[in-house]
Amino acid sequence: MVEWSDFERTTISNIFASLDYKDVGPKALSRCLIVYPWTQRYFASFGNLYNAEAIKTNPNVAAHGVKVLHGLDQAVKNMDNIKATYAELSVKHSEQLHVDPDNFRLLADCLSITIAAKMGSNFTPAVQAAWQKFLAVVVSALSKQYH
């Protein structure tokens, strides 16, 4: 079980409370699909992903980016049991969607960059440490089925 300090819990909750899901989610997923183009193979049904502009303006990418953030809500609400919270989602991504688990880390990195850009100087090293710890636990939970 992961131990969370009061600062970490508060920091993660505050980040999520201030997020504009319709802005941050699409930007993070778009960044991932552009920077790591091999991740696009999991989104073939999304239509035109042929270049950066097409990705950034794709409504399916935007909707899925929002969906990802709503999925992360579950981790925030269940910080003491993230692995169990994502058990079913891990199975789905592993057995049904066949997603390479490293892609969770890539998306987490893109989400961190997007949030850091939004928060600016408020994304201090201490805030980043709490955020990275949170995402590491989420990535581990989503990758659990693969082990």
PDB file of C-alpha atoms in Angstrom:
ATOM      1  CA  MET A   1       0.000   0.000   0.000  1.00  0.00           C
ATOM      2  CA  VAL A   2       1.199   3.479  -0.848  1.00  0.00           C
ATOM      3  CA  GLU A   3       1.641   5.952   1.972  1.00  0.00           C
ATOM      4  CA  TRP A   4       0.406   9.461   1.182  1.00  0.00           C
ATOM      5  CA  SER A   5       1.355  12.529   3.191  1.00  0.00           C
ATOM      6  CA  ASP A   6      -1.223  15.215   3.874  1.00  0.00           C
ATOM      7  CA  PHE A   7       0.670  17.487   1.477  1.00  0.00           C
ATOM      8  CA  GLU A   8       0.510  14.881  -1.310  1.00  0.00           C
ATOM      9  CA  ARG A   9      -3.204  14.235  -0.827  1.00  0.00           C
ATOM     10  CA  THR A  10      -3.990  17.934  -0.758  1.00  0.00           C
ATOM     11  CA  THR A  11      -1.777  18.662  -3.759  1.00  0.00           C
ATOM     12  CA  ILE A  12      -3.340  15.948  -5.917  1.00  0.00           C
ATOM     13  CA  SER A  13      -6.859  16.978  -4.911  1.00  0.00           C
ATOM     14  CA  ASN A  14      -6.102  20.637  -5.605  1.00  0.00           C
ATOM     15  CA  ILE A  15      -4.661  19.883  -9.041  1.00  0.00           C
ATOM     16  CA  PHE A  16      -7.785  17.978 -10.014  1.00  0.00           C
ATOM     17  CA  ALA A  17     -10.112  20.570  -8.528  1.00  0.00           C
ATOM     18  CA  SER A  18      -8.552  23.237 -10.722  1.00  0.00           C
ATOM     19  CA  LEU A  19      -8.344  21.254 -13.975  1.00  0.00           C
ATOM     20  CA  ASP A  20     -10.380  22.222 -16.997  1.00  0.00           C
ATOM     21  CA  TYR A  21     -10.916  18.687 -18.265  1.00  0.00           C
ATOM     22  CA  LYS A  22     -12.048  19.851 -21.708  1.00  0.00           C
ATOM     23  CA  ASP A  23      -8.785  21.730 -22.133  1.00  0.00           C
ATOM     24  CA  VAL A  24      -6.160  19.618 -20.385  1.00  0.00           C
ATOM     25  CA  GLY A  25      -7.385  16.148 -21.388  1.00  0.00           C
ATOM     26  CA  PRO A  26      -7.413  16.760 -25.146  1.00  0.00           C
ATOM     27  CA  LYS A  27      -4.092  18.618 -25.021  1.00  0.00           C
ATOM     28  CA  ALA A  28      -2.375  15.815 -23.093  1.00  0.00           C
ATOM     29  CA  LEU A  29      -3.678  13.042 -25.347  1.00  0.00           C
ATOM     30  CA  SER A  30      -2.936  15.063 -28.484  1.00  0.00           C
ATOM     31  CA  ARG A  31       0.612  15.643 -27.267  1.00  0.00           C
ATOM     32  CA  CYS A  32       1.041  11.920 -26.695  1.00  0.00           C
ATOM     33  CA  LEU A  33      -0.244  11.015 -30.165  1.00  0.00           C
ATOM     34  CA  ILE A  34       1.947  13.638 -31.829  1.00  0.00           C
ATOM     35  CA  VAL A  35       5.166  13.095 -29.868  1.00  0.00           C
ATOM     36  CA  TYR A  36       4.843   9.299 -29.829  1.00  0.00           C
ATOM     37  CA  PRO A  37       3.129   8.559 -33.160  1.00  0.00           C
ATOM     38  CA  TRP A  38       3.231   4.792 -32.642  1.00  0.00           C
ATOM     39  CA  THR A  39       0.585   5.263 -29.939  1.00  0.00           C
ATOM     40  CA  GLN A  40      -1.875   6.215 -32.691  1.00  0.00           C
ATOM     41  CA  ARG A  41      -2.337   2.548 -33.597  1.00  0.00           C
ATOM     42  CA  TYR A  42      -4.723   2.150 -30.658  1.00  0.00           C
ATOM     43  CA  PHE A  43      -6.964   4.893 -32.020  1.00  0.00           C
ATOM     44  CA  ALA A  44      -7.519   3.753 -35.598  1.00  0.00           C
ATOM     45  CA  SER A  45     -11.276   4.209 -35.203  1.00  0.00           C
ATOM     46  CA  PHE A  46     -10.783   7.911 -34.400  1.00  0.00           C
ATOM     47  CA  GLY A  47     -10.423   8.888 -38.048  1.00  0.00           C
ATOM     48  CA  ASN A  48      -7.889  11.398 -39.353  1.00  0.00           C
ATOM     49  CA  LEU A  49      -4.705  11.364 -37.264  1.00  0.00           C
ATOM     50  CA  TYR A  50      -2.379  12.105 -40.184  1.00  0.00           C
ATOM     51  CA  ASN A  51      -0.707  15.208 -38.791  1.00  0.00           C
ATOM     52  CA  ALA A  52      -0.505  17.344 -35.665  1.00  0.00           C
ATOM     53  CA  GLU A  53      -3.302  19.706 -36.670  1.00  0.00           C
ATOM     54  CA  ALA A  54      -5.645  16.823 -37.493  1.00  0.00           C
ATOM     55  CA  ILE A  55      -4.924  15.251 -34.120  1.00  0.00           C
ATOM     56  CA  LYS A  56      -5.413  18.500 -32.192  1.00  0.00           C
ATOM     57  CA  THR A  57      -8.767  19.170 -33.873  1.00  0.00           C
ATOM     58  CA  ASN A  58     -10.081  15.598 -33.822  1.00  0.00           C
ATOM     59  CA  PRO A  59     -13.259  15.453 -31.700  1.00  0.00           C
ATOM     60  CA  ASN A  60     -12.664  11.783 -30.845  1.00  0.00           C
ATOM     61  CA  VAL A  61      -9.222  12.591 -29.452  1.00  0.00           C
ATOM     62  CA  ALA A  62     -10.698  15.454 -27.444  1.00  0.00           C
ATOM     63  CA  ALA A  63     -13.480  13.273 -26.045  1.00  0.00           C
ATOM     64  CA  HIS A  64     -11.079  10.494 -25.095  1.00  0.00           C
ATOM     65  CA  GLY A  65      -8.739  12.991 -23.424  1.00  0.00           C
ATOM     66  CA  VAL A  66     -11.631  14.123 -21.230  1.00  0.00           C
ATOM     67  CA  LYS A  67     -12.523  10.480 -20.552  1.00  0.00           C
ATOM     68  CA  VAL A  68      -8.963   9.786 -19.389  1.00  0.00           C
ATOM     69  CA  LEU A  69      -9.139  12.628 -16.865  1.00  0.00           C
ATOM     70  CA  HIS A  70     -12.481  11.392 -15.579  1.00  0.00           C
ATOM     71  CA  GLY A  71     -10.846   7.989 -15.201  1.00  0.00           C
ATOM     72  CA  LEU A  72      -8.094   9.575 -13.130  1.00  0.00           C
ATOM     73  CA  ASP A  73     -10.815  11.035 -10.906  1.00  0.00           C
ATOM     74  CA  GLN A  74     -11.340   7.508  -9.646  1.00  0.00           C
ATOM     75  CA  ALA A  75      -7.745   7.328  -8.460  1.00  0.00           C
ATOM     76  CA  VAL A  76      -8.088  10.650  -6.649  1.00  0.00           C
ATOM     77  CA  LYS A  77     -11.236   9.423  -4.918  1.00  0.00           C
ATOM     78  CA  ASN A  78      -9.592   6.096  -4.027  1.00  0.00           C
ATOM     79  CA  MET A  79      -5.984   7.045  -3.300  1.00  0.00           C
ATOM     80  CA  ASP A  80      -5.659   4.303  -0.694  1.00  0.00           C
ATOM     81  CA  ASN A  81      -6.727   1.595  -3.110  1.00  0.00           C
ATOM     82  CA  ILE A  82      -5.741   2.648  -6.626  1.00  0.00           C
ATOM     83  CA  LYS A  83      -4.723  -0.855  -7.750  1.00  0.00           C
ATOM     84  CA  ALA A  84      -8.137  -2.318  -6.939  1.00  0.00           C
ATOM     85  CA  THR A  85      -9.833   0.723  -8.472  1.00  0.00           C
ATOM     86  CA  TYR A  86      -8.116   0.061 -11.798  1.00  0.00           C
ATOM     87  CA  ALA A  87      -8.148  -3.746 -11.771  1.00  0.00           C
ATOM     88  CA  GLU A  88     -10.951  -4.014 -14.327  1.00  0.00           C
ATOM     89  CA  LEU A  89      -9.521  -1.258 -16.518  1.00  0.00           C
ATOM     90  CA  SER A  90      -6.122  -2.962 -16.458  1.00  0.00           C
ATOM     91  CA  VAL A  91      -7.684  -6.208 -17.680  1.00  0.00           C
ATOM     92  CA  LYS A  92      -9.550  -4.348 -20.446  1.00  0.00           C
ATOM     93  CA  HIS A  93      -6.426  -2.576 -21.689  1.00  0.00           C
ATOM     94  CA  SER A  94      -4.393  -5.766 -21.529  1.00  0.00           C
ATOM     95  CA  GLU A  95      -6.741  -8.451 -22.809  1.00  0.00           C
ATOM     96  CA  GLN A  96      -9.227  -6.595 -24.980  1.00  0.00           C
ATOM     97  CA  LEU A  97      -7.367  -3.542 -26.290  1.00  0.00           C
ATOM     98  CA  HIS A  98      -3.829  -5.024 -26.183  1.00  0.00           C
ATOM     99  CA  VAL A  99      -2.299  -1.690 -25.198  1.00  0.00           C
ATOM    100  CA  ASP A 100       1.441  -1.685 -24.586  1.00  0.00           C
ATOM    101  CA  PRO A 101       1.706  -0.768 -20.883  1.00  0.00           C
ATOM    102  CA  ASP A 102       4.566   1.650 -21.583  1.00  0.00           C
ATOM    103  CA  ASN A 103       1.997   3.880 -23.261  1.00  0.00           C
ATOM    104  CA  PHE A 104       0.456   4.626 -19.854  1.00  0.00           C
ATOM    105  CA  ARG A 105       3.776   6.140 -18.797  1.00  0.00           C
ATOM    106  CA  LEU A 106       4.045   8.126 -22.027  1.00  0.00           C
ATOM    107  CA  LEU A 107       0.566   9.566 -21.559  1.00  0.00           C
ATOM    108  CA  ALA A 108       1.337  10.321 -17.900  1.00  0.00           C
ATOM    109  CA  ASP A 109       4.427  12.253 -18.989  1.00  0.00           C
ATOM    110  CA  CYS A 110       2.394  14.241 -21.513  1.00  0.00           C
ATOM    111  CA  LEU A 111      -0.216  14.951 -18.868  1.00  0.00           C
ATOM    112  CA  SER A 112       2.502  16.197 -16.511  1.00  0.00           C
ATOM    113  CA  ILE A 113       3.868  18.531 -19.162  1.00  0.00           C
ATOM    114  CA  THR A 114       0.399  19.865 -19.936  1.00  0.00           C
ATOM    115  CA  ILE A 115      -0.410  20.466 -16.283  1.00  0.00           C
ATOM    116  CA  ALA A 116       2.990  22.035 -15.621  1.00  0.00           C
ATOM    117  CA  ALA A 117       2.394  24.458 -18.489  1.00  0.00           C
ATOM    118  CA  LYS A 118      -1.016  25.382 -17.048  1.00  0.00           C
ATOM    119  CA  MET A 119       0.238  25.795 -13.478  1.00  0.00           C
ATOM    120  CA  GLY A 120       3.400  27.674 -14.375  1.00  0.00           C
ATOM    121  CA  SER A 121       5.461  28.651 -11.330  1.00  0.00           C
ATOM    122  CA  ASN A 122       2.927  26.944  -9.043  1.00  0.00           C
ATOM    123  CA  PHE A 123       4.168  23.600 -10.366  1.00  0.00           C
ATOM    124  CA  THR A 124       7.010  23.613  -7.847  1.00  0.00           C
ATOM    125  CA  PRO A 125       9.397  20.693  -7.358  1.00  0.00           C
ATOM    126  CA  ALA A 126       7.383  19.601  -4.303  1.00  0.00           C
ATOM    127  CA  VAL A 127       4.134  19.704  -6.280  1.00  0.00           C
ATOM    128  CA  GLN A 128       5.776  17.843  -9.132  1.00  0.00           C
ATOM    129  CA  ALA A 129       7.069  15.166  -6.759  1.00  0.00           C
ATOM    130  CA  ALA A 130       3.573  14.566  -5.382  1.00  0.00           C
ATOM    131  CA  TRP A 131       2.089  14.555  -8.882  1.00  0.00           C
ATOM    132  CA  GLN A 132       4.717  12.157 -10.253  1.00  0.00           C
ATOM    133  CA  LYS A 133       4.196   9.805  -7.304  1.00  0.00           C
ATOM    134  CA  PHE A 134       0.456   9.799  -7.980  1.00  0.00           C
ATOM    135  CA  LEU A 135       0.920   9.076 -11.678  1.00  0.00           C
ATOM    136  CA  ALA A 136       3.485   6.351 -10.952  1.00  0.00           C
ATOM    137  CA  VAL A 137       0.938   4.572  -8.760  1.00  0.00           C
ATOM    138  CA  VAL A 138      -1.747   4.947 -11.449  1.00  0.00           C
ATOM    139  CA  VAL A 139       0.573   3.631 -14.185  1.00  0.00           C
ATOM    140  CA  SER A 140       1.564   0.703 -11.986  1.00  0.00           C
ATOM    141  CA  ALA A 141      -2.102  -0.100 -11.320  1.00  0.00           C
ATOM    142  CA  LEU A 142      -3.019   0.053 -15.000  1.00  0.00           C
ATOM    143  CA  SER A 143      -0.026  -2.144 -15.842  1.00  0.00           C
ATOM    144  CA  LYS A 144      -0.797  -4.700 -13.127  1.00  0.00           C
ATOM    145  CA  GLN A 145      -2.535  -7.149 -15.461  1.00  0.00           C
ATOM    146  CA  TYR A 146       0.613  -7.311 -17.592  1.00  0.00           C
ATOM    147  CA  HIS A 147       2.836  -8.657 -14.812  1.00  0.00           C
TER     148      HIS A 147
END
